[in-house]
Structures are given as C-alpha cells and as structure tokens.
Amino acid sequence: MEFDVVIVGAGPSGLSAACRIMQLAQENDRELTVCVVEKGSEVGAHILSGAVLEPHALSELFPTWEEMGAPLKTKVTEDHFYFYTGEKSATKLPNFAIPKPTHNEGNYIVSMGNVCRWLAEQAENLGVEVYPGFAASEVLYGDDGSVKGIATGDMGISAEGEEKDSYMRGMELHAKYTLFAEGCRGHLGKQLISKFGLDDGKDPQHYGIGIKEIWEIPPEKHQPGLVVHGLGWPLKESGSSGGAFLYHADDNQVYIGFITDLNYSNPHVSPYEEFQRWKHHPETLKYLEGGSRLSYGARAIAKGGLNSLPQMQFPGGLLIGCDAGTLNSVKIKGNHTAMKSGLVAAEAVVEALLSDAPPAQLDSFEAKVRDSWLYDELYSTRNFSGYMHKFGFMLGAAMVWIDQNIFGGKVPFTLHDSKPDYAVLKPAAECAKITYPKPDNVISFDKLSSVFLSNTNHEEDQPCHLTLADSAIPIQSNLPIYDEPAQRYCPAGVYEVVEDDQGKRFQINAQNCVHCKTCDIKDPAQNITWVTPEGFGGPNYPNM
C-alpha cells in the first residue's frame, strides 16, 4: 500500500502529526494520504501516562478544542509537594521550594488514552486512515538505503515458527516519509538510531519505570483538581531516586503512580514493591482507605532530555515524541512536548511534499525544532539528569532548584551523564538485600493480580517477543553476580528463576508482558530485546 506519509504509533506525537499534516494539506489545497498504524487493539489501549497535561500544543493544533469536546475535564486546582522523610513521616514543601516548571496552573488532569482516542477521531475526520491492531515489525529500506516504509508483522505463526490455520501475511506500507512515534524505547526507533548513528556524540538515554493505578475513592476524600507529587521514602533507603504522584481526576477517581529511575545500583530493588510500600504511607493511605483499585499498568519513561536526544531526522523519515525522548524531566511531563514534536514534523513533511523535488532527508526539521518552544524547554532543563545522577538525591534536588528558580535554566554550563542505566548495577553481594512486606490485598497487591487488571492478553502459541541473545546468560552470569534482577525490575512477573530436577532455569512468561520495555533497558548484559508480538497483543488499558 502506498501513502504520502506513514506514521507508526497512535500516541500524542503520531496523532498530532497526522492531524496537522492534513490541516496543512487542506490549507494548501493539496490532497495527501496519511496512514497511522497502531499495535494496540484500539487507539489508547497501550497509552499509559500520569497525566497532567499542559494544553499548549493542543491549543496550537485545535484552538477550539474545548468546544470540540476534547476530554480535558478536570483543571488543576491545587499543587502539593511532599518530601517523604520516612515510612510514617513527610514534610509538605512550600511552593517557593519547588522548581518553577513543576507548577501546574492552567493544566488539566487527563486520561491520555482518552485524549488519544479523541485525537484519532479528529484525524479520521480530516481523512487520515488509522489502523489499530497492526504492529509495525520491520523497517523497509530502498535501494539507496533510505527508509521507504514499514512492514506489519505476520499473524498466525506458532511458537515453533510454523504457519497456523489463522495465518495472515503482514502488509508492506510504503511512503515518501515515515514517522516513528512508538513511544519510549520504540523497537524500530532503537534500530534506526543504531543504523544511522543518530545518537553519535550524545549522552546515553536515561530512563525511569512508571507504574500506575487508578482508584475509585470515597466521595468525601475526593478533591477534583488536586495534584500531589512527592519524593524521598521509600527509594532513598536504597540510595535510589524517583518520585510519586497522586492526581484527583473526575468521578471520584484518583490516578496514582510511582516512578523509579532506572539508574538504581542495588539489584535487589523492585520498582513494583517500592510502589506498593509507598501506598501505605499515611499521606497516600488517607486517600485510598475505603477505596477500590480499578486499573493497573506500567511503562518506561525516556527522561535524559536534550543531552540524550538523538538526531531526529534520517533519510526517509523522522523520530518524534518519546521515540526520540522529548520529555521535559523537570516538569515531569512529556505529552505536550511529544505533541509539539509532531506538529513541527508535520510542517517539515508538508513543506517537503509541496516542493518540486522532495528531499530524501528532512534537514529543515532540526532548524524548525530549534526555532520552537520545544527546544527552549528542553534546553532549559538539560542539566536535570546530570544534577540528580552526579550529586545524588538531596544535593541534586537543591541544584535543580537553583538552576530553575534562580537562573531560569540558563546556567553557563552543561552537565553530562555518560553512563548507561544498565551499567550502574553493582554486584548483589555488595548491596543490602531488601525484604519487602507481603501485600495485604486491600492497599497493596501482588504482581499477577495487578497484571489481571491491565487486561493483558497475548496469543499464547506465537514466537516469544522477549528474545535472548544468549540463553545461558541469565543463569550463568546474571544470577550469580546480580541475583538475576529481571525477577524484580519487571513489573508484570514475566521473568522467573525456577528450580526443578534439572536445576535452575530462566523462565519467560511472555503472556504477562505489559510492554513497558524495562527489560530491554535495564538488563545488565543487554541480553534481552523486546520485539513486537502479534497485533492486538498486550495490555488493553481502558482509560490510562
């Protein structure tokens, strides 16, 4: 199938790009064909975000979004920030003690899954073809080495690699330009960065793992528009960093979540268990008691910022949004910047398509990004990872405050962090073992009951989408050195070390995978690669 533009991923950046391309085509009285492929069973099924949305980019795309019925219903009314000093104690920080970019006046508490569903409707109304359930599994290249499109994965292949009765061959989608908007640690984006050397001269990307639940709480405890952020306990006990959030949305619901930076060094750390511990803190528990858990999910976050941002253009296409890593880590927000990258991409694409000789590489894109507020935001927060990783939690946070509140992000130096997150792990014998409390099944829960709430489903008889370069490494190397951390960093119980009559073996429960990509990032041997399973597979988040 031939298109002018193919977009991989129906998230904020991909859908914003699709909508803006069609708007610009109409403004220039030009017919363009745009196709969006999405691996989730529906648009929004794989979208997981906090989320407090800054509507800046949305207003640029659709100035009348409120009249158009965009699902932004709950405006932020209060901002609270806590430093959790211990298991039972916390200090509420005054507003002046918080970095200015983290304030949320004018922002909205939203379900980004629902925002993306709405954006998909607008895209289709503009003439975009949106195909959910089709996983882009391969980048296609022309004879000159430029990207000429993607191929969707075959369906109906057995675990042994044989064609089943349900076999359906994948499709090739060709385009003049292909935009990759897969989200953090995109499978194809990772390949493109390597093939074209897009990260040459850049810091390695840095990541966090975000775990989120939606709760329905008693009406008397619900404060629509209240935003709570916090950091400190329990991560500080292991010398790790990250933070927590609790957002009061509409309908007596709160969105709660926990982000663990993946540069932690103690292999005994379990981000999932740290989240469960945090829910029992009095400042969190006071909202959750008497409530019920509705949803669960997890997703990696690219938070390296400008210093880790690869070159986003290459022959035949662009990397946009979190596939490149456009999140503003000081604001703890990436949706508005992802959308803006899509809008800028649309301008570069349409400008090229309207020219007499469309160039193979959209070199104008870089200049357009630099001239936008997207670049200004990323430049002003470029030192965040450097401060936090080089100076530690307390001093790093103080440095961020000075940088943002005193200098406005314009300090005359740039800090770099050249050590990848996976390389930071220390041997298990050098680190304190962590004993996590058992879940009470009221506030805290085990992984498998949580995965159940994510509505995750994969066709069991298919090739495993979690591939090992060397199947011996988990038991022969990772286990004796690091106590095989995959057992703990995965928030879905995918990886187990099982002992039977034959000894210890590494078991992969791929059907549990919620597509968070943490294993692809944190495995100390870089032995695990996440590839696309069959279309429709994975979580089915209703409103995350």
PDB file of C-alpha atoms in Angstrom, residues 190-475:
ATOM      1  CA  LYS A 190      16.040   1.693  18.555  1.00  0.00           C
ATOM      2  CA  GLN A 191      17.093   0.036  15.279  1.00  0.00           C
ATOM      3  CA  LEU A 192      17.065   3.319  13.373  1.00  0.00           C
ATOM      4  CA  ILE A 193      19.183   5.082  15.997  1.00  0.00           C
ATOM      5  CA  SER A 194      21.758   2.318  15.693  1.00  0.00           C
ATOM      6  CA  LYS A 195      21.689   2.019  11.883  1.00  0.00           C
ATOM      7  CA  PHE A 196      22.066   5.724  11.174  1.00  0.00           C
ATOM      8  CA  GLY A 197      24.218   6.573  14.226  1.00  0.00           C
ATOM      9  CA  LEU A 198      21.640   9.112  15.352  1.00  0.00           C
ATOM     10  CA  ASP A 199      22.984   9.167  18.916  1.00  0.00           C
ATOM     11  CA  ASP A 200      26.625   9.738  17.979  1.00  0.00           C
ATOM     12  CA  GLY A 201      28.087  12.341  20.313  1.00  0.00           C
ATOM     13  CA  LYS A 202      25.061  12.248  22.614  1.00  0.00           C
ATOM     14  CA  ASP A 203      24.706  11.108  26.208  1.00  0.00           C
ATOM     15  CA  PRO A 204      23.076   7.695  26.506  1.00  0.00           C
ATOM     16  CA  GLN A 205      19.338   7.900  27.034  1.00  0.00           C
ATOM     17  CA  HIS A 206      18.258   7.660  30.678  1.00  0.00           C
ATOM     18  CA  TYR A 207      15.004   6.087  31.805  1.00  0.00           C
ATOM     19  CA  GLY A 208      12.538   5.564  34.598  1.00  0.00           C
ATOM     20  CA  ILE A 209       9.874   2.914  35.047  1.00  0.00           C
ATOM     21  CA  GLY A 210       6.462   4.389  35.768  1.00  0.00           C
ATOM     22  CA  ILE A 211       3.823   2.210  37.434  1.00  0.00           C
ATOM     23  CA  LYS A 212       0.270   3.499  37.671  1.00  0.00           C
ATOM     24  CA  GLU A 213      -3.055   2.513  39.222  1.00  0.00           C
ATOM     25  CA  ILE A 214      -6.495   4.088  39.053  1.00  0.00           C
ATOM     26  CA  TRP A 215      -8.555   4.003  42.233  1.00  0.00           C
ATOM     27  CA  GLU A 216     -12.132   4.951  42.995  1.00  0.00           C
ATOM     28  CA  ILE A 217     -12.171   6.566  46.416  1.00  0.00           C
ATOM     29  CA  PRO A 218     -14.949   7.660  48.814  1.00  0.00           C
ATOM     30  CA  PRO A 219     -16.544  10.964  47.686  1.00  0.00           C
ATOM     31  CA  GLU A 220     -15.675  12.692  50.962  1.00  0.00           C
ATOM     32  CA  LYS A 221     -11.961  12.108  50.263  1.00  0.00           C
ATOM     33  CA  HIS A 222     -12.076  13.219  46.667  1.00  0.00           C
ATOM     34  CA  GLN A 223     -10.774  16.689  45.747  1.00  0.00           C
ATOM     35  CA  PRO A 224     -11.133  17.173  41.964  1.00  0.00           C
ATOM     36  CA  GLY A 225      -8.110  19.005  40.577  1.00  0.00           C
ATOM     37  CA  LEU A 226      -5.725  18.247  43.452  1.00  0.00           C
ATOM     38  CA  VAL A 227      -2.231  17.308  42.265  1.00  0.00           C
ATOM     39  CA  VAL A 228       0.178  15.676  44.715  1.00  0.00           C
ATOM     40  CA  HIS A 229       3.835  14.928  43.961  1.00  0.00           C
ATOM     41  CA  GLY A 230       6.452  13.548  46.288  1.00  0.00           C
ATOM     42  CA  LEU A 231       9.916  12.082  46.588  1.00  0.00           C
ATOM     43  CA  GLY A 232      12.172  10.548  49.200  1.00  0.00           C
ATOM     44  CA  TRP A 233      10.983   7.424  51.012  1.00  0.00           C
ATOM     45  CA  PRO A 234      10.994   4.529  50.198  1.00  0.00           C
ATOM     46  CA  LEU A 235      13.529   4.838  47.349  1.00  0.00           C
ATOM     47  CA  LYS A 236      16.024   6.820  49.387  1.00  0.00           C
ATOM     48  CA  GLU A 237      16.553   3.792  51.671  1.00  0.00           C
ATOM     49  CA  SER A 238      18.374   2.035  48.818  1.00  0.00           C
ATOM     50  CA  GLY A 239      20.028   5.189  47.522  1.00  0.00           C
ATOM     51  CA  SER A 240      17.691   5.189  44.516  1.00  0.00           C
ATOM     52  CA  SER A 241      15.815   8.129  43.050  1.00  0.00           C
ATOM     53  CA  GLY A 242      12.408   8.773  41.558  1.00  0.00           C
ATOM     54  CA  GLY A 243       9.092  10.052  42.807  1.00  0.00           C
ATOM     55  CA  ALA A 244       5.377   9.534  43.263  1.00  0.00           C
ATOM     56  CA  PHE A 245       2.205  11.207  42.068  1.00  0.00           C
ATOM     57  CA  LEU A 246      -1.460  11.256  43.060  1.00  0.00           C
ATOM     58  CA  TYR A 247      -3.934  13.128  40.844  1.00  0.00           C
ATOM     59  CA  HIS A 248      -7.602  13.658  41.712  1.00  0.00           C
ATOM     60  CA  ALA A 249      -9.465  13.274  38.411  1.00  0.00           C
ATOM     61  CA  ASP A 250     -13.252  13.278  37.923  1.00  0.00           C
ATOM     62  CA  ASP A 251     -15.865  10.676  39.004  1.00  0.00           C
ATOM     63  CA  ASN A 252     -14.248  10.101  42.426  1.00  0.00           C
ATOM     64  CA  GLN A 253     -11.162   8.662  40.762  1.00  0.00           C
ATOM     65  CA  VAL A 254      -7.518   9.226  41.619  1.00  0.00           C
ATOM     66  CA  TYR A 255      -4.590   8.370  39.380  1.00  0.00           C
ATOM     67  CA  ILE A 256      -1.656   7.214  41.499  1.00  0.00           C
ATOM     68  CA  GLY A 257       1.769   6.254  40.317  1.00  0.00           C
ATOM     69  CA  PHE A 258       5.392   5.752  41.160  1.00  0.00           C
ATOM     70  CA  ILE A 259       8.481   6.396  39.042  1.00  0.00           C
ATOM     71  CA  THR A 260      11.746   4.622  39.799  1.00  0.00           C
ATOM     72  CA  ASP A 261      14.770   5.970  37.947  1.00  0.00           C
ATOM     73  CA  LEU A 262      16.425   3.058  36.186  1.00  0.00           C
ATOM     74  CA  ASN A 263      19.916   4.201  37.147  1.00  0.00           C
ATOM     75  CA  TYR A 264      19.500   2.498  40.536  1.00  0.00           C
ATOM     76  CA  SER A 265      22.551   0.467  41.602  1.00  0.00           C
ATOM     77  CA  ASN A 266      21.136  -2.071  44.081  1.00  0.00           C
ATOM     78  CA  PRO A 267      19.946  -5.119  42.062  1.00  0.00           C
ATOM     79  CA  HIS A 268      17.632  -6.105  44.925  1.00  0.00           C
ATOM     80  CA  VAL A 269      15.399  -3.078  44.222  1.00  0.00           C
ATOM     81  CA  SER A 270      11.923  -3.912  42.931  1.00  0.00           C
ATOM     82  CA  PRO A 271      10.181  -0.829  41.493  1.00  0.00           C
ATOM     83  CA  TYR A 272       6.830  -2.623  41.797  1.00  0.00           C
ATOM     84  CA  GLU A 273       7.325  -3.354  45.506  1.00  0.00           C
ATOM     85  CA  GLU A 274       8.564   0.179  46.168  1.00  0.00           C
ATOM     86  CA  PHE A 275       5.276   1.428  44.724  1.00  0.00           C
ATOM     87  CA  GLN A 276       3.267  -0.922  46.932  1.00  0.00           C
ATOM     88  CA  ARG A 277       5.190   0.297  50.001  1.00  0.00           C
ATOM     89  CA  TRP A 278       4.548   3.940  49.126  1.00  0.00           C
ATOM     90  CA  LYS A 279       0.786   3.356  49.012  1.00  0.00           C
ATOM     91  CA  HIS A 280       0.888   2.543  52.735  1.00  0.00           C
ATOM     92  CA  HIS A 281       2.452   5.906  53.629  1.00  0.00           C
ATOM     93  CA  PRO A 282      -0.068   7.930  55.707  1.00  0.00           C
ATOM     94  CA  GLU A 283      -0.114  10.790  53.178  1.00  0.00           C
ATOM     95  CA  THR A 284      -1.199   8.328  50.477  1.00  0.00           C
ATOM     96  CA  LEU A 285      -3.240   5.951  52.597  1.00  0.00           C
ATOM     97  CA  LYS A 286      -5.554   8.728  53.766  1.00  0.00           C
ATOM     98  CA  TYR A 287      -6.997   8.905  50.250  1.00  0.00           C
ATOM     99  CA  LEU A 288      -7.004   5.192  49.391  1.00  0.00           C
ATOM    100  CA  GLU A 289      -8.602   3.749  52.530  1.00  0.00           C
ATOM    101  CA  GLY A 290     -12.140   2.701  51.738  1.00  0.00           C
ATOM    102  CA  GLY A 291     -11.472   2.852  48.000  1.00  0.00           C
ATOM    103  CA  SER A 292     -11.102   0.186  45.341  1.00  0.00           C
ATOM    104  CA  ARG A 293      -8.467  -0.365  42.677  1.00  0.00           C
ATOM    105  CA  LEU A 294      -9.753  -0.237  39.090  1.00  0.00           C
ATOM    106  CA  SER A 295      -6.742  -0.394  36.759  1.00  0.00           C
ATOM    107  CA  TYR A 296      -3.032  -1.161  36.687  1.00  0.00           C
ATOM    108  CA  GLY A 297      -0.239  -0.632  34.170  1.00  0.00           C
ATOM    109  CA  ALA A 298       3.429   0.207  33.667  1.00  0.00           C
ATOM    110  CA  ARG A 299       5.580   1.938  31.065  1.00  0.00           C
ATOM    111  CA  ALA A 300       9.182   3.086  30.740  1.00  0.00           C
ATOM    112  CA  ILE A 301       9.888   6.822  30.510  1.00  0.00           C
ATOM    113  CA  ALA A 302      12.714   8.411  28.492  1.00  0.00           C
ATOM    114  CA  LYS A 303      13.992  11.205  30.719  1.00  0.00           C
ATOM    115  CA  GLY A 304      17.500  12.014  29.511  1.00  0.00           C
ATOM    116  CA  GLY A 305      16.328  15.272  27.964  1.00  0.00           C
ATOM    117  CA  LEU A 306      18.228  17.376  25.445  1.00  0.00           C
ATOM    118  CA  ASN A 307      21.647  15.866  26.173  1.00  0.00           C
ATOM    119  CA  SER A 308      20.328  12.406  25.261  1.00  0.00           C
ATOM    120  CA  LEU A 309      18.144  13.480  22.352  1.00  0.00           C
ATOM    121  CA  PRO A 310      19.331  11.781  19.163  1.00  0.00           C
ATOM    122  CA  GLN A 311      19.278  13.388  15.766  1.00  0.00           C
ATOM    123  CA  MET A 312      15.612  13.023  14.886  1.00  0.00           C
ATOM    124  CA  GLN A 313      15.827  13.072  11.086  1.00  0.00           C
ATOM    125  CA  PHE A 314      17.274  10.386   8.800  1.00  0.00           C
ATOM    126  CA  PRO A 315      16.858   9.515   5.116  1.00  0.00           C
ATOM    127  CA  GLY A 316      13.164   8.856   4.577  1.00  0.00           C
ATOM    128  CA  GLY A 317      11.709   9.882   7.914  1.00  0.00           C
ATOM    129  CA  LEU A 318      11.733  11.200  11.452  1.00  0.00           C
ATOM    130  CA  LEU A 319      11.753  10.040  15.062  1.00  0.00           C
ATOM    131  CA  ILE A 320       9.227  12.044  17.094  1.00  0.00           C
ATOM    132  CA  GLY A 321       7.907  12.190  20.643  1.00  0.00           C
ATOM    133  CA  CYS A 322       9.172   9.741  23.217  1.00  0.00           C
ATOM    134  CA  ASP A 323      10.585   7.513  20.461  1.00  0.00           C
ATOM    135  CA  ALA A 324      13.305  10.170  20.404  1.00  0.00           C
ATOM    136  CA  GLY A 325      12.971  11.289  24.038  1.00  0.00           C
ATOM    137  CA  THR A 326      11.369  14.744  24.100  1.00  0.00           C
ATOM    138  CA  LEU A 327      10.073  14.569  27.698  1.00  0.00           C
ATOM    139  CA  ASN A 328      10.715  17.562  29.973  1.00  0.00           C
ATOM    140  CA  SER A 329      12.012  15.754  33.044  1.00  0.00           C
ATOM    141  CA  VAL A 330      11.855  18.759  35.383  1.00  0.00           C
ATOM    142  CA  LYS A 331       8.176  19.273  34.592  1.00  0.00           C
ATOM    143  CA  ILE A 332       7.642  15.500  34.753  1.00  0.00           C
ATOM    144  CA  LYS A 333       5.657  15.914  31.536  1.00  0.00           C
ATOM    145  CA  GLY A 334       6.139  14.630  28.021  1.00  0.00           C
ATOM    146  CA  ASN A 335       2.753  14.734  26.331  1.00  0.00           C
ATOM    147  CA  HIS A 336       2.781  18.397  25.354  1.00  0.00           C
ATOM    148  CA  THR A 337       6.365  18.181  24.073  1.00  0.00           C
ATOM    149  CA  ALA A 338       5.595  14.968  22.167  1.00  0.00           C
ATOM    150  CA  MET A 339       2.627  16.691  20.534  1.00  0.00           C
ATOM    151  CA  LYS A 340       4.744  19.709  19.636  1.00  0.00           C
ATOM    152  CA  SER A 341       7.367  17.474  18.007  1.00  0.00           C
ATOM    153  CA  GLY A 342       4.538  16.029  15.903  1.00  0.00           C
ATOM    154  CA  LEU A 343       3.356  19.496  14.878  1.00  0.00           C
ATOM    155  CA  VAL A 344       6.863  20.548  13.864  1.00  0.00           C
ATOM    156  CA  ALA A 345       7.297  17.263  11.987  1.00  0.00           C
ATOM    157  CA  ALA A 346       4.081  17.929  10.074  1.00  0.00           C
ATOM    158  CA  GLU A 347       5.356  21.342   8.967  1.00  0.00           C
ATOM    159  CA  ALA A 348       8.625  19.850   7.698  1.00  0.00           C
ATOM    160  CA  VAL A 349       6.866  16.985   5.915  1.00  0.00           C
ATOM    161  CA  VAL A 350       4.257  19.099   4.150  1.00  0.00           C
ATOM    162  CA  GLU A 351       6.813  21.724   3.160  1.00  0.00           C
ATOM    163  CA  ALA A 352       8.865  18.947   1.547  1.00  0.00           C
ATOM    164  CA  LEU A 353       5.897  17.291  -0.156  1.00  0.00           C
ATOM    165  CA  LEU A 354       4.806  20.611  -1.655  1.00  0.00           C
ATOM    166  CA  SER A 355       8.239  21.214  -3.158  1.00  0.00           C
ATOM    167  CA  ASP A 356       9.128  20.303  -6.725  1.00  0.00           C
ATOM    168  CA  ALA A 357      11.735  17.778  -5.566  1.00  0.00           C
ATOM    169  CA  PRO A 358      11.033  16.407  -2.051  1.00  0.00           C
ATOM    170  CA  PRO A 359      14.399  15.764  -0.350  1.00  0.00           C
ATOM    171  CA  ALA A 360      15.302  12.310   0.932  1.00  0.00           C
ATOM    172  CA  GLN A 361      16.155  13.746   4.353  1.00  0.00           C
ATOM    173  CA  LEU A 362      14.091  16.396   6.122  1.00  0.00           C
ATOM    174  CA  ASP A 363      17.007  18.541   7.224  1.00  0.00           C
ATOM    175  CA  SER A 364      14.672  21.511   7.754  1.00  0.00           C
ATOM    176  CA  PHE A 365      13.170  19.665  10.726  1.00  0.00           C
ATOM    177  CA  GLU A 366      16.143  20.317  13.020  1.00  0.00           C
ATOM    178  CA  ALA A 367      16.029  24.055  12.356  1.00  0.00           C
ATOM    179  CA  LYS A 368      12.266  24.109  12.928  1.00  0.00           C
ATOM    180  CA  VAL A 369      12.701  22.338  16.269  1.00  0.00           C
ATOM    181  CA  ARG A 370      15.395  24.819  17.334  1.00  0.00           C
ATOM    182  CA  ASP A 371      13.095  27.718  16.491  1.00  0.00           C
ATOM    183  CA  SER A 372      10.247  26.326  18.606  1.00  0.00           C
ATOM    184  CA  TRP A 373       9.342  26.450  22.275  1.00  0.00           C
ATOM    185  CA  LEU A 374      10.017  22.701  22.368  1.00  0.00           C
ATOM    186  CA  TYR A 375      13.746  23.330  22.095  1.00  0.00           C
ATOM    187  CA  ASP A 376      13.615  26.185  24.601  1.00  0.00           C
ATOM    188  CA  GLU A 377      12.002  23.860  27.170  1.00  0.00           C
ATOM    189  CA  LEU A 378      14.457  21.038  26.613  1.00  0.00           C
ATOM    190  CA  TYR A 379      17.453  23.378  26.660  1.00  0.00           C
ATOM    191  CA  SER A 380      16.416  24.996  29.945  1.00  0.00           C
ATOM    192  CA  THR A 381      16.072  21.599  31.651  1.00  0.00           C
ATOM    193  CA  ARG A 382      19.087  19.908  30.026  1.00  0.00           C
ATOM    194  CA  ASN A 383      21.027  19.520  33.283  1.00  0.00           C
ATOM    195  CA  PHE A 384      18.373  17.672  35.295  1.00  0.00           C
ATOM    196  CA  SER A 385      19.773  14.164  34.849  1.00  0.00           C
ATOM    197  CA  GLY A 386      23.312  15.409  35.397  1.00  0.00           C
ATOM    198  CA  TYR A 387      22.402  17.063  38.687  1.00  0.00           C
ATOM    199  CA  MET A 388      20.466  14.085  40.031  1.00  0.00           C
ATOM    200  CA  HIS A 389      22.924  11.417  38.907  1.00  0.00           C
ATOM    201  CA  LYS A 390      26.156  13.218  39.803  1.00  0.00           C
ATOM    202  CA  PHE A 391      25.170  14.865  43.075  1.00  0.00           C
ATOM    203  CA  GLY A 392      22.650  12.417  44.497  1.00  0.00           C
ATOM    204  CA  PHE A 393      19.107  12.950  45.681  1.00  0.00           C
ATOM    205  CA  MET A 394      19.374  15.802  48.220  1.00  0.00           C
ATOM    206  CA  LEU A 395      22.125  17.930  46.687  1.00  0.00           C
ATOM    207  CA  GLY A 396      20.884  17.186  43.168  1.00  0.00           C
ATOM    208  CA  ALA A 397      17.382  18.437  44.017  1.00  0.00           C
ATOM    209  CA  ALA A 398      18.891  21.606  45.502  1.00  0.00           C
ATOM    210  CA  MET A 399      20.925  22.164  42.334  1.00  0.00           C
ATOM    211  CA  VAL A 400      17.811  21.748  40.177  1.00  0.00           C
ATOM    212  CA  TRP A 401      16.003  24.371  42.285  1.00  0.00           C
ATOM    213  CA  ILE A 402      18.890  26.855  41.906  1.00  0.00           C
ATOM    214  CA  ASP A 403      19.143  26.162  38.175  1.00  0.00           C
ATOM    215  CA  GLN A 404      15.413  26.653  37.523  1.00  0.00           C
ATOM    216  CA  ASN A 405      14.375  29.281  40.094  1.00  0.00           C
ATOM    217  CA  ILE A 406      17.479  31.470  40.157  1.00  0.00           C
ATOM    218  CA  PHE A 407      18.934  31.059  36.663  1.00  0.00           C
ATOM    219  CA  GLY A 408      15.793  30.053  34.738  1.00  0.00           C
ATOM    220  CA  GLY A 409      17.632  27.110  33.197  1.00  0.00           C
ATOM    221  CA  LYS A 410      20.303  29.379  31.698  1.00  0.00           C
ATOM    222  CA  VAL A 411      23.371  28.367  33.717  1.00  0.00           C
ATOM    223  CA  PRO A 412      26.552  28.767  31.638  1.00  0.00           C
ATOM    224  CA  PHE A 413      27.470  25.070  31.641  1.00  0.00           C
ATOM    225  CA  THR A 414      26.068  21.698  30.617  1.00  0.00           C
ATOM    226  CA  LEU A 415      26.414  18.575  32.743  1.00  0.00           C
ATOM    227  CA  HIS A 416      26.706  15.216  31.020  1.00  0.00           C
ATOM    228  CA  ASP A 417      25.985  11.710  32.256  1.00  0.00           C
ATOM    229  CA  SER A 418      27.713   9.197  30.022  1.00  0.00           C
ATOM    230  CA  LYS A 419      26.981   6.004  31.981  1.00  0.00           C
ATOM    231  CA  PRO A 420      24.002   3.962  30.688  1.00  0.00           C
ATOM    232  CA  ASP A 421      21.410   2.937  33.255  1.00  0.00           C
ATOM    233  CA  TYR A 422      22.126  -0.777  32.846  1.00  0.00           C
ATOM    234  CA  ALA A 423      25.832  -0.280  33.616  1.00  0.00           C
ATOM    235  CA  VAL A 424      25.186   1.217  37.059  1.00  0.00           C
ATOM    236  CA  LEU A 425      24.158  -2.043  38.771  1.00  0.00           C
ATOM    237  CA  LYS A 426      26.511  -3.294  41.477  1.00  0.00           C
ATOM    238  CA  PRO A 427      27.017  -6.974  42.317  1.00  0.00           C
ATOM    239  CA  ALA A 428      24.294  -8.249  44.631  1.00  0.00           C
ATOM    240  CA  ALA A 429      26.855  -9.239  47.279  1.00  0.00           C
ATOM    241  CA  GLU A 430      27.883  -5.583  47.650  1.00  0.00           C
ATOM    242  CA  CYS A 431      24.338  -4.354  48.266  1.00  0.00           C
ATOM    243  CA  ALA A 432      21.892  -4.620  51.139  1.00  0.00           C
ATOM    244  CA  LYS A 433      19.153  -7.131  50.477  1.00  0.00           C
ATOM    245  CA  ILE A 434      15.646  -5.693  50.662  1.00  0.00           C
ATOM    246  CA  THR A 435      12.832  -7.594  52.341  1.00  0.00           C
ATOM    247  CA  TYR A 436       9.521  -6.323  51.052  1.00  0.00           C
ATOM    248  CA  PRO A 437       6.322  -6.809  53.080  1.00  0.00           C
ATOM    249  CA  LYS A 438       3.663  -9.157  51.791  1.00  0.00           C
ATOM    250  CA  PRO A 439       0.676  -7.430  50.155  1.00  0.00           C
ATOM    251  CA  ASP A 440      -2.441  -7.026  52.263  1.00  0.00           C
ATOM    252  CA  ASN A 441      -4.728  -7.309  49.183  1.00  0.00           C
ATOM    253  CA  VAL A 442      -6.509  -4.150  50.305  1.00  0.00           C
ATOM    254  CA  ILE A 443      -3.992  -1.413  49.559  1.00  0.00           C
ATOM    255  CA  SER A 444      -1.070  -3.435  48.223  1.00  0.00           C
ATOM    256  CA  PHE A 445      -1.280  -6.375  45.820  1.00  0.00           C
ATOM    257  CA  ASP A 446       0.871  -8.990  44.105  1.00  0.00           C
ATOM    258  CA  LYS A 447       2.070  -8.664  40.513  1.00  0.00           C
ATOM    259  CA  LEU A 448      -0.197 -11.260  38.949  1.00  0.00           C
ATOM    260  CA  SER A 449      -3.417  -9.798  40.336  1.00  0.00           C
ATOM    261  CA  SER A 450      -2.210  -6.431  39.076  1.00  0.00           C
ATOM    262  CA  VAL A 451      -1.480  -7.760  35.580  1.00  0.00           C
ATOM    263  CA  PHE A 452      -5.033  -9.125  35.533  1.00  0.00           C
ATOM    264  CA  LEU A 453      -6.333  -5.556  35.891  1.00  0.00           C
ATOM    265  CA  SER A 454      -4.268  -4.451  32.888  1.00  0.00           C
ATOM    266  CA  ASN A 455      -6.393  -6.706  30.634  1.00  0.00           C
ATOM    267  CA  THR A 456      -3.164  -8.026  29.117  1.00  0.00           C
ATOM    268  CA  ASN A 457      -3.593 -10.772  26.575  1.00  0.00           C
ATOM    269  CA  HIS A 458      -1.290 -12.417  24.052  1.00  0.00           C
ATOM    270  CA  GLU A 459      -1.940 -15.299  21.717  1.00  0.00           C
ATOM    271  CA  GLU A 460      -0.001 -17.978  23.622  1.00  0.00           C
ATOM    272  CA  ASP A 461       1.029 -20.037  20.587  1.00  0.00           C
ATOM    273  CA  GLN A 462       3.272 -17.445  18.943  1.00  0.00           C
ATOM    274  CA  PRO A 463       7.033 -16.788  18.914  1.00  0.00           C
ATOM    275  CA  CYS A 464       8.224 -15.231  22.178  1.00  0.00           C
ATOM    276  CA  HIS A 465       8.540 -11.472  21.752  1.00  0.00           C
ATOM    277  CA  LEU A 466      11.170 -11.254  24.511  1.00  0.00           C
ATOM    278  CA  THR A 467      14.282 -12.581  22.841  1.00  0.00           C
ATOM    279  CA  LEU A 468      17.596 -13.550  24.433  1.00  0.00           C
ATOM    280  CA  ALA A 469      20.834 -13.084  22.520  1.00  0.00           C
ATOM    281  CA  ASP A 470      22.367 -15.788  24.728  1.00  0.00           C
ATOM    282  CA  SER A 471      20.003 -18.037  26.671  1.00  0.00           C
ATOM    283  CA  ALA A 472      22.781 -19.049  29.083  1.00  0.00           C
ATOM    284  CA  ILE A 473      23.485 -15.560  30.462  1.00  0.00           C
ATOM    285  CA  PRO A 474      20.568 -15.273  32.942  1.00  0.00           C
ATOM    286  CA  ILE A 475      21.606 -18.354  34.946  1.00  0.00           C
TER     287      ILE A 475
END
